[in-house]
């Protein structure tokens, strides 16, 4: 029990939590992976729990300044064997506590030896327990390309953490890791995924390689990089290496080190804005240079990046909701992917008015200033950058009295449910 | 002819009612489920008797006529636990009778929006319960899970668990609606049954150990510097915590 605690404690700073993007079906054993991903619980910091996130061991030969498990930090060192990891995963999984396993580790002896341990745990799960659930495996920087390839064949997702946005900061804070030892496996995985996709087009029998793709993590606020540098880096990772996700982790000092900034509070707001910008890159067709430029290299802490962009481009607004194209709709603050799709669908059956928009899921609090519906402008003030800005600022929500709805319990019993719903 | 209608509370009864009212495009104020023996008490309500044959014929016509999208909406709404779900569905069906498949896109229409919202609520709850089910291993090897969802979502999550835990015997028990799913690992089949709990299930020593492990793992996971109980409560409302191992003392 104590070992689990220590190893979970060491892994919790890895922010990747997703269990999506892979759909494995159950072929005789236990488990499946849902392509949408399933959260099973939420901790008291509000982060979701979807995977059993642990370290194989917290022993480490490296001495990275930001890491709890660094060699020079005085913590109790423990390890789990591959068999123990597998047993624990299955026990939790069968009780539906988790969606799968996220296995990371400190580096023991050598990168290759450590990588082999990880692979062994995953193989035990897949072969011995016939486990079809989701597995996210960390690649150890500097591991042999052959091992990297094997890892991708057993896992759903693999990742190497970039940790620091630039070569220089990595050199400063993680002197044992080189940028190349991190980017090398990333490149390899990227090309293996591409090759695997092509092969699977030829024949479905070819085994999947990392079907949920690869991700990485950046620590934000430990070094002096600007948001512009970070967002531009992410854009390149998405475009060139086709990463599925880049995670951002607000730097929380876990060990004292003179190389690290003294920070009373973790830059959580900044992390949040980076995630918003990241979403704009991946789903909204924005480019990094549209969100940030040399004149303003950091994201506005008071406004979300899309609203910020819109305020800088008032010449494009207001947009007529009944005529605008999908890509244009996506750029309106308050309209997301879903509501944009709904607008397109709903307006085929007739023109939409402002009242309709709210029921389609548009956040009118923001959108009203940027759209017209049937030619009518819904904002209560004109399109003027300064006035709008103050209206749109993120303020804590005021609690307004709402009508209480009395739900009368009405039991509906039926025996024919199974017949009608066609489930049985 | 307009007014308040009631039926015997079964799905077949509801479908018989829809068949009758839709044929004449009756304007309806209220539809409620009333146990048959009480009908005289509600003299202002018109009771429509259940006719199994009519119900089945009507359902078959409906499934052929409606798009898969509309069917999914209705199916979710039928499983909802809402004071007016019957009337909402009726209003939707009236519009559908008039507009045909066009209703699919009329998301903002006053007859469609509430049905769609309710269906979304049910669908969302069903998805959340893919995560919120906690099995306990009982003496004898059965995995038992108790839940108390707002809506009757068992039919929506059964297939997921049947695939995922195809090699273990399990039961998911909806204690609010007194029904449950029983999965038979040998026949690979699951059944929705009326269900009541008479005694606390006996769990295995191994189960106790796994529950302790899970609780201690769960508490370790939180990063104190990021504490955000409001966010957590939005995601895991208090009403479900009584059923989640990690929140039990």
XYZ file of C-alpha atoms in Angstrom:
673
model
C 0.000 0.000 0.000
C 2.748 2.446 0.870
C 4.542 1.655 -2.334
C 1.434 2.442 -4.361
C 1.150 5.743 -2.532
C 4.741 6.711 -3.166
C 4.653 5.696 -6.805
C 1.356 7.468 -7.433
C 2.718 10.516 -5.677
C 5.656 10.545 -8.046
C 3.521 10.215 -11.150
C 0.795 12.712 -10.368
C 2.582 15.669 -11.887
C 2.203 14.112 -15.297
C -0.905 15.860 -16.490
C -1.859 13.632 -19.375
C -5.154 12.008 -18.447
C -6.897 11.240 -21.680
C -8.105 7.773 -22.453
C -9.554 8.633 -25.819
C -8.628 8.029 -29.399
C -8.310 4.292 -29.295
C -11.081 1.811 -29.738
C -10.147 -1.679 -28.791
C -12.849 -4.247 -28.613
C -12.869 -7.121 -26.216
C -11.838 -10.350 -27.832
C -12.288 -12.919 -25.124
C -10.331 -11.306 -22.327
C -11.234 -8.383 -20.185
C -11.737 -4.784 -21.142
C -12.204 -2.515 -24.069
C -11.192 1.009 -24.889
C -13.881 3.541 -25.724
C -12.849 5.956 -28.439
C -14.468 8.845 -26.596
C -12.540 8.259 -23.387
C -14.210 7.892 -20.013
C -13.434 9.762 -16.807
C -14.064 7.691 -13.716
C -13.622 10.200 -10.944
C -12.283 13.624 -10.049
C -9.792 14.437 -7.306
C -9.994 17.339 -4.907
C -7.947 19.442 -7.319
C -10.644 18.948 -9.942
C -8.529 16.831 -12.278
C -10.107 13.754 -13.729
C -9.048 10.227 -12.941
C -9.245 7.961 -15.897
C -6.093 5.890 -15.738
C -4.129 4.247 -12.981
C -1.207 6.645 -13.164
C 1.871 5.251 -11.478
C 5.592 4.971 -11.716
C 7.247 1.607 -12.086
C 9.896 2.981 -9.739
C 10.863 6.350 -8.347
C 14.557 5.514 -8.319
C 16.258 7.696 -10.872
C 19.763 8.225 -12.139
C 18.902 11.676 -13.444
C 18.885 14.890 -11.500
C 16.374 17.191 -13.180
C 15.791 20.339 -11.169
C 11.981 20.357 -11.441
C 11.396 16.708 -10.565
C 10.364 15.190 -7.208
C 12.189 12.002 -8.065
C 15.529 13.593 -8.866
C 18.549 11.725 -7.624
C 19.486 14.354 -5.107
C 16.036 14.594 -3.534
C 15.644 12.771 -0.271
C 12.585 10.588 -0.765
C 11.954 6.945 -0.017
C 12.780 4.831 -3.074
C 10.531 1.940 -4.012
C 9.616 -0.110 -7.079
C 6.892 -2.382 -8.353
C 7.599 -5.454 -10.428
C 5.942 -5.766 -13.842
C 3.721 -8.540 -12.435
C 2.591 -6.326 -9.555
C 1.741 -3.476 -11.903
C -0.350 -5.833 -14.010
C -2.169 -7.328 -11.042
C -3.013 -3.949 -9.600
C -4.266 -2.673 -12.948
C -6.564 -5.646 -13.446
C -7.898 -5.474 -9.880
C -8.784 -1.806 -10.288
C -10.095 -2.293 -13.785
C -12.471 -5.106 -12.913
C -14.070 -2.870 -10.296
C -14.470 -0.136 -12.906
C -12.244 2.291 -11.002
C -10.193 3.049 -14.072
C -10.160 3.072 -17.831
C -6.652 1.708 -18.111
C -3.032 2.221 -17.175
C -0.647 5.137 -17.467
C 2.789 3.804 -16.744
C 5.758 6.072 -16.235
C 8.994 5.630 -14.389
C 12.214 6.992 -13.047
C 15.260 5.856 -14.949
C 17.132 2.973 -13.338
C 20.488 1.614 -14.507
C 20.002 2.666 -18.123
C 17.327 3.952 -20.459
C 17.122 0.584 -22.217
C 16.826 -1.476 -19.028
C 14.039 0.799 -17.780
C 12.192 0.680 -21.082
C 12.335 -3.110 -21.016
C 10.715 -3.180 -17.574
C 7.856 -1.020 -18.772
C 7.305 -3.171 -21.823
C 7.312 -6.290 -19.722
C 4.522 -4.966 -17.517
C 2.394 -4.088 -20.516
C 3.054 -7.431 -22.189
C 1.945 -9.246 -19.057
C -1.300 -7.328 -19.152
C -1.955 -7.878 -22.816
C -0.804 -11.490 -23.077
C -1.432 -13.067 -19.701
C -4.563 -11.208 -18.651
C -5.766 -10.613 -22.222
C -6.378 -7.022 -21.238
C -7.917 -4.820 -23.927
C -8.171 -1.609 -21.969
C -6.287 1.601 -22.599
C -2.570 1.782 -21.933
C -0.442 4.899 -22.054
C 3.254 4.188 -21.876
C 6.068 6.660 -21.272
C 9.060 6.359 -23.509
C 12.369 6.757 -21.736
C 14.489 9.403 -23.457
C 17.477 7.765 -25.053
C 15.989 4.266 -25.276
C 16.885 2.038 -28.197
C 14.680 2.589 -31.296
C 13.797 -1.119 -31.310
C 12.358 -0.821 -27.811
C 10.462 2.290 -28.804
C 8.904 0.372 -31.639
C 7.878 -2.485 -29.352
C 6.352 -0.082 -26.865
C 4.099 1.353 -29.557
C 2.890 -2.099 -30.515
C 1.708 -2.937 -27.007
C 0.392 0.448 -25.912
C -2.416 2.660 -27.147
C -0.536 5.851 -26.660
C 3.111 6.610 -26.090
C 4.712 9.832 -25.006
C 8.022 11.441 -24.248
C 7.919 14.618 -22.236
C 9.575 17.594 -23.812
C 9.271 19.322 -20.402
C 10.994 22.552 -21.393
C 10.299 24.519 -24.504
C 13.857 25.345 -25.490
C 17.159 23.535 -25.722
C 18.712 26.063 -23.379
C 16.224 25.629 -20.560
C 16.462 21.871 -20.850
C 20.228 22.161 -20.613
C 19.852 24.294 -17.522
C 17.277 22.303 -15.604
C 17.752 18.766 -16.910
C 21.446 18.467 -17.643
C 21.283 14.663 -18.013
C 18.713 14.760 -20.780
C 19.480 16.178 -24.166
C 16.951 17.707 -26.496
C 17.877 15.104 -29.086
C 17.242 12.180 -26.760
C 13.690 13.490 -26.352
C 12.948 14.587 -29.880
C 14.584 11.491 -31.375
C 11.975 9.005 -30.135
C 9.232 11.515 -30.964
C 10.367 11.662 -34.567
C 10.673 7.911 -34.715
C 7.191 7.346 -33.303
C 5.748 9.909 -35.671
C 7.192 8.180 -38.715
C 6.242 4.730 -37.429
C 2.648 5.884 -36.971
C 2.545 7.238 -40.489
C 4.061 4.047 -41.897
C 1.677 1.898 -39.854
C -1.318 3.819 -41.155
C -0.221 3.225 -44.734
C 0.392 -0.475 -44.108
C -2.975 -0.915 -42.464
C -4.593 0.535 -45.549
C -3.081 -2.359 -47.498
C -3.945 -5.008 -44.957
C -6.055 -4.898 -41.811
C -3.967 -7.726 -40.393
C -1.020 -5.464 -39.683
C -0.902 -4.789 -35.934
C -1.784 -1.295 -34.810
C 1.050 0.959 -33.732
C 0.096 3.441 -31.005
C -3.488 3.815 -32.272
C -4.132 6.744 -29.928
C -1.047 8.546 -31.186
C 1.584 10.287 -29.117
C 1.516 13.202 -26.750
C 3.988 15.272 -24.784
C 4.100 17.654 -21.857
C 5.601 21.086 -21.301
C 6.248 22.665 -17.944
C 5.039 26.249 -17.920
C 6.592 28.918 -15.785
C 9.785 27.252 -14.636
C 11.793 29.106 -17.229
C 11.374 32.426 -18.963
C 9.824 31.421 -22.290
C 6.943 33.489 -23.592
C 3.538 32.097 -24.505
C 4.391 32.867 -28.090
C 7.367 30.517 -27.993
C 5.268 27.800 -26.379
C 2.292 28.081 -28.698
C 4.513 28.200 -31.760
C 6.316 25.092 -30.580
C 3.006 23.307 -30.074
C 1.880 24.295 -33.524
C 5.004 22.745 -34.986
C 4.548 19.589 -32.946
C 1.008 19.226 -34.250
C 1.939 19.994 -37.823
C 5.299 18.321 -38.271
C 5.155 15.431 -35.836
C 1.375 15.041 -35.844
C 1.137 14.826 -32.083
C -2.305 14.127 -30.676
C -1.922 16.324 -27.652
C 0.496 18.714 -26.021
C -0.142 19.035 -22.291
C 0.827 22.088 -20.290
C 1.697 21.808 -16.658
C 1.874 24.907 -14.517
C 5.147 24.669 -12.657
C 4.718 23.719 -9.013
C 7.943 23.743 -7.031
C 8.349 20.368 -5.394
C 12.018 20.705 -4.575
C 14.130 23.701 -3.685
C 16.667 24.591 -6.327
C 18.475 27.836 -7.005
C 18.000 27.393 -10.751
C 14.229 27.517 -10.330
C 12.158 30.662 -9.955
C 10.757 31.276 -6.495
C 7.031 31.211 -6.979
C 4.459 31.479 -4.276
C 1.674 30.289 -6.551
C 1.482 28.040 -9.584
C 0.668 29.929 -12.811
C -2.666 28.162 -13.212
C -4.347 30.965 -15.107
C -1.547 30.952 -17.645
C -1.842 27.201 -18.027
C -5.570 27.602 -18.645
C -5.005 30.233 -21.349
C -2.450 27.992 -23.041
C -4.951 25.154 -23.170
C -7.492 27.517 -24.703
C -4.973 28.595 -27.316
C -4.078 24.960 -27.927
C -7.728 24.171 -28.603
C -7.887 27.031 -31.095
C -4.923 25.550 -32.941
C -6.338 22.056 -33.093
C -10.046 22.537 -33.669
C -10.709 26.101 -34.716
C -8.304 26.629 -37.577
C -6.217 29.308 -35.887
C -2.503 29.716 -36.492
C -0.075 30.522 -33.696
C 0.900 33.846 -35.275
C -2.734 34.964 -35.271
C -2.979 34.534 -31.530
C 0.381 35.956 -30.544
C 2.948 38.179 -32.161
C 6.142 39.952 -31.197
C 4.270 43.005 -29.971
C 2.193 40.920 -27.569
C 4.076 37.688 -26.880
C 1.918 36.577 -23.968
C -1.712 35.627 -23.758
C -4.078 38.054 -22.081
C -4.800 36.791 -18.607
C -8.175 38.514 -18.451
C -9.604 37.488 -21.815
C -9.709 34.140 -23.545
C -7.510 34.062 -26.654
C -10.387 33.852 -29.114
C -12.112 36.916 -27.705
C -8.750 38.665 -27.693
C -8.287 37.838 -31.356
C -11.809 39.020 -32.218
C -11.242 42.351 -30.496
C -8.154 42.879 -32.618
C -10.161 42.094 -35.756
C -13.397 43.994 -35.283
C -13.424 44.753 -39.008
C -14.613 41.175 -39.596
C -17.626 41.537 -37.331
C -20.561 41.518 -36.858
C -21.152 38.317 -38.731
C -24.590 37.389 -40.094
C -25.345 34.065 -38.514
C -27.586 32.883 -41.336
C -24.986 33.372 -44.041
C -21.568 32.855 -42.478
C -19.545 29.774 -43.360
C -18.549 27.151 -40.813
C -14.976 28.410 -40.487
C -16.223 31.947 -39.962
C -18.706 30.844 -37.301
C -15.922 29.060 -35.449
C -14.096 32.327 -35.049
C -16.918 34.021 -33.166
C -16.330 34.183 -29.403
C -19.004 32.149 -27.683
C -19.519 29.786 -30.598
C -17.808 26.431 -30.305
C -17.478 23.476 -32.623
C -20.767 21.935 -31.562
C -22.832 25.085 -31.679
C -21.345 26.010 -35.066
C -22.384 22.619 -36.426
C -25.846 23.024 -34.938
C -26.242 26.478 -36.468
C -25.414 25.102 -39.891
C -27.894 22.275 -39.455
C -30.693 24.315 -37.942
C -30.575 27.159 -40.448
C -31.360 24.813 -43.322
C -34.878 24.644 -41.863
C -35.340 28.368 -41.652
C -33.617 31.568 -40.638
C -32.362 31.770 -37.093
C -33.091 34.630 -34.738
C -31.028 35.682 -31.734
C -33.286 33.799 -29.355
C -32.667 30.589 -31.246
C -28.922 30.895 -30.818
C -29.009 30.518 -27.063
C -31.020 27.331 -27.343
C -28.436 25.969 -29.782
C -25.779 26.269 -27.100
C -24.161 29.547 -28.145
C -22.779 31.541 -25.225
C -24.659 34.727 -25.904
C -22.854 36.597 -23.162
C -19.885 36.748 -25.532
C -21.365 36.068 -28.953
C -24.012 38.798 -28.918
C -21.444 41.512 -29.630
C -20.106 39.774 -32.702
C -23.141 38.544 -34.610
C -26.297 39.667 -36.307
C -29.279 37.371 -36.789
C -31.704 38.186 -39.594
C -29.779 41.430 -39.891
C -30.370 42.425 -36.272
C -27.487 43.172 -33.957
C -27.959 41.711 -30.510
C -25.299 43.556 -28.558
C -26.332 46.363 -26.268
C -23.399 48.472 -27.323
C -21.598 49.290 -30.528
C -18.515 47.552 -31.871
C -15.836 49.519 -30.149
C -12.754 47.795 -28.910
C -12.340 49.412 -25.502
C -16.001 49.372 -24.529
C -16.334 45.760 -25.590
C -13.250 44.713 -23.741
C -14.552 45.891 -20.425
C -17.880 44.188 -21.076
C -16.256 40.903 -21.948
C -13.758 40.623 -19.133
C -13.886 37.415 -17.196
C -15.628 38.259 -14.001
C -16.731 35.907 -11.319
C -20.298 34.841 -12.001
C -22.940 36.764 -10.137
C -25.462 34.513 -8.509
C -28.893 35.397 -9.767
C -32.104 33.980 -8.352
C -33.516 31.237 -10.525
C -36.927 29.688 -10.633
C -37.173 26.497 -8.723
C -38.630 23.691 -10.761
C -40.527 21.064 -8.906
C -39.926 17.679 -10.399
C -42.790 15.412 -9.527
C -41.690 11.847 -9.334
C -43.676 9.719 -11.719
C -42.584 6.125 -11.762
C -42.937 4.542 -15.156
C -42.966 0.788 -14.849
C -42.929 -1.388 -17.850
C -42.216 -4.912 -18.765
C -42.104 -4.294 -22.477
C -39.157 -1.926 -22.300
C -36.805 -4.563 -23.539
C -38.971 -5.362 -26.522
C -39.500 -1.771 -27.510
C -36.010 -0.486 -27.070
C -34.641 -3.437 -28.951
C -31.818 -3.926 -26.503
C -32.404 -7.604 -25.805
C -61.204 17.695 -28.184
C -58.439 18.793 -25.901
C -57.485 18.073 -22.361
C -55.665 15.890 -19.930
C -54.983 12.277 -20.635
C -53.683 9.447 -18.589
C -52.514 5.915 -19.151
C -51.553 2.970 -17.009
C -47.882 3.888 -16.725
C -46.506 1.185 -18.983
C -44.668 1.853 -22.198
C -47.293 -0.098 -24.128
C -49.938 2.093 -22.526
C -48.110 5.252 -23.511
C -47.743 4.067 -27.088
C -51.449 3.176 -27.279
C -52.173 6.678 -26.100
C -49.894 8.261 -28.684
C -51.463 6.160 -31.432
C -54.971 7.323 -30.500
C -54.139 10.984 -30.039
C -51.861 11.347 -33.020
C -54.427 9.880 -35.408
C -56.711 12.812 -34.645
C -53.983 15.391 -33.967
C -55.552 16.046 -30.580
C -54.338 19.097 -28.677
C -53.157 17.935 -25.288
C -52.554 19.853 -22.085
C -51.220 17.122 -19.920
C -50.364 13.460 -20.044
C -49.856 11.546 -16.849
C -49.376 8.008 -15.723
C -52.093 6.855 -13.381
C -52.464 3.479 -11.822
C -55.684 1.966 -13.300
C -57.425 1.468 -9.976
C -57.307 5.154 -9.243
C -58.799 6.425 -12.459
C -62.117 7.391 -10.912
C -60.342 9.861 -8.689
C -59.224 11.838 -11.671
C -62.480 12.264 -13.452
C -61.258 15.224 -15.440
C -58.623 13.051 -17.065
C -59.398 10.848 -19.985
C -57.989 7.380 -19.515
C -56.725 5.601 -22.593
C -56.622 1.860 -22.208
C -53.557 -0.130 -23.093
C -53.785 -2.168 -26.245
C -50.704 -4.294 -26.809
C -51.421 -4.816 -30.512
C -51.965 -1.132 -31.181
C -48.799 -0.280 -29.248
C -46.642 -2.701 -31.193
C -48.042 -1.676 -34.556
C -47.537 1.967 -33.668
C -43.945 1.405 -32.560
C -43.156 -0.434 -35.754
C -44.612 2.345 -37.875
C -42.629 4.857 -35.858
C -39.300 3.062 -36.154
C -39.747 2.820 -39.899
C -40.771 6.430 -40.265
C -38.362 8.264 -37.998
C -34.727 8.921 -38.721
C -32.191 7.222 -36.480
C -31.506 10.619 -34.946
C -35.139 11.150 -33.913
C -35.424 7.604 -32.638
C -32.437 8.112 -30.417
C -33.974 11.302 -29.055
C -37.229 9.565 -28.258
C -35.554 6.543 -26.781
C -33.564 8.744 -24.415
C -36.668 10.747 -23.483
C -38.635 7.598 -22.748
C -35.954 6.639 -20.259
C -35.988 10.069 -18.655
C -37.372 10.753 -15.239
C -39.137 14.038 -15.898
C -42.625 15.218 -14.928
C -43.607 16.063 -18.477
C -41.671 13.769 -20.687
C -44.819 12.165 -22.151
C -46.210 15.514 -23.240
C -42.871 16.687 -24.629
C -42.590 13.587 -26.758
C -46.177 13.960 -27.931
C -45.584 17.545 -29.035
C -42.497 16.391 -30.891
C -44.409 13.601 -32.601
C -47.125 16.054 -33.647
C -44.547 18.267 -35.290
C -42.941 15.248 -36.905
C -46.310 14.171 -38.331
C -46.570 17.573 -39.941
C -42.979 18.126 -41.055
C -41.559 14.650 -41.572
C -37.798 14.264 -41.476
C -37.313 18.012 -41.486
C -37.703 17.965 -37.693
C -34.200 16.545 -37.448
C -32.695 19.900 -38.225
C -35.216 22.092 -36.407
C -33.135 22.184 -33.266
C -34.354 25.569 -32.121
C -38.089 24.852 -32.632
C -40.070 25.037 -29.361
C -41.418 21.527 -29.914
C -37.960 20.096 -30.595
C -35.612 21.975 -28.258
C -37.008 20.578 -24.962
C -37.001 17.010 -26.256
C -33.490 17.448 -27.500
C -32.345 18.985 -24.203
C -33.929 16.219 -22.162
C -32.435 13.611 -24.420
C -29.045 15.250 -23.956
C -29.432 15.170 -20.197
C -30.194 11.478 -20.273
C -27.359 10.792 -22.705
C -24.877 12.762 -20.599
C -25.900 11.001 -17.452
C -25.561 7.653 -19.172
C -22.053 8.588 -20.276
C -21.075 9.709 -16.784
C -22.254 6.403 -15.414
C -19.833 4.557 -17.638
C -17.340 5.926 -15.128
C -19.462 6.113 -11.966
C -20.215 2.425 -11.613
C -18.161 0.744 -8.842
C -18.195 -3.010 -8.699
C -17.580 -4.891 -5.466
C -16.585 -8.499 -5.523
C -19.011 -10.542 -3.436
C -18.580 -13.936 -1.820
C -19.133 -16.345 -4.681
C -17.442 -14.206 -7.295
C -20.290 -11.963 -8.407
C -19.409 -8.319 -9.045
C -22.141 -6.074 -7.687
C -22.576 -2.348 -8.269
C -25.213 -0.041 -6.842
C -26.121 3.268 -8.474
C -28.891 5.846 -8.136
C -29.051 7.854 -11.345
C -31.649 10.560 -12.014
C -32.819 8.877 -15.183
C -33.323 5.240 -16.072
C -30.037 4.864 -17.874
C -29.413 1.155 -17.386
C -30.534 0.251 -20.892
C -28.075 2.785 -22.283
C -25.032 1.499 -20.442
C -25.702 -2.247 -20.435
C -24.015 -2.975 -23.745
C -20.853 -1.144 -22.714
C -20.360 -3.191 -19.561
C -21.425 -6.386 -21.277
C -18.570 -5.943 -23.719
C -16.045 -4.713 -21.226
C -16.586 -7.315 -18.516
C -17.661 -10.177 -20.692
C -15.814 -12.756 -18.604
C -17.146 -11.871 -15.171
C -20.615 -12.248 -13.627
C -21.960 -8.849 -12.692
C -25.004 -6.914 -11.606
C -25.633 -3.189 -11.834
C -28.464 -2.204 -9.534
C -30.330 1.069 -9.968
C -31.574 1.606 -6.431
C -33.609 4.667 -7.240
C -35.738 3.007 -9.897
C -35.565 -0.463 -8.392
C -34.307 -2.225 -11.448
C -31.053 -3.800 -12.417
C -29.011 -5.459 -15.098
C -27.870 -8.996 -14.581
C -25.084 -10.234 -16.815
C -24.577 -13.904 -17.448
C -20.958 -14.554 -18.438
C -21.674 -18.019 -19.752
C -24.490 -17.134 -22.090
C -22.963 -13.675 -22.751
C -26.377 -12.119 -22.211
C -27.752 -9.357 -20.080
C -31.226 -8.795 -18.747
C -33.028 -5.812 -17.275
C -35.026 -6.929 -14.260
C -36.993 -5.376 -11.429
C -34.635 -5.561 -8.469
C -34.681 -4.917 -4.759
C -32.015 -5.132 -2.122
C -32.947 -7.192 0.915
C -29.620 -7.504 2.684
C -26.235 -5.842 2.467
C -24.067 -7.891 0.120
C -21.136 -9.726 1.693
C -17.818 -8.758 0.230
C -14.570 -10.688 0.082
C -11.429 -9.857 2.119
C -9.612 -9.254 -1.144
C -12.286 -6.734 -2.063
C -11.721 -4.799 1.141
C -8.042 -4.646 0.341
C -8.607 -3.348 -3.174
C -11.007 -0.722 -1.862
C -8.410 0.481 0.626
C -5.744 0.556 -2.053
C -8.001 2.553 -4.320
C -8.923 5.068 -1.620
C -5.338 5.669 -0.643
C -4.320 5.945 -4.311
C -7.137 8.398 -4.940
C -6.200 10.707 -2.069
C -2.543 10.682 -3.048
C -3.360 11.792 -6.589
C -4.559 15.279 -5.743
C -1.993 18.060 -5.934
C -2.537 20.268 -2.867
C -1.393 23.443 -4.622
C -4.207 22.993 -7.118
C -6.999 22.287 -4.683
C -10.314 23.196 -6.286
C -13.250 21.672 -4.479
C -15.836 23.602 -6.450
C -14.606 22.148 -9.695
C -14.595 18.708 -8.157
C -18.142 19.075 -6.938
C -19.325 20.125 -10.362
C -17.872 16.925 -11.764
C -18.760 14.575 -8.918
C -21.980 15.854 -7.345
C -22.561 14.963 -3.706
C -25.537 12.807 -4.587
C -23.376 10.224 -6.362
C -20.574 10.147 -3.809
C -22.359 7.748 -1.525
C -21.957 5.129 -4.233
C -18.314 5.790 -5.127
C -15.690 3.752 -3.307
C -13.191 6.602 -3.217
C -15.592 8.907 -1.360
C -16.689 6.382 1.230
C -15.136 6.711 4.647
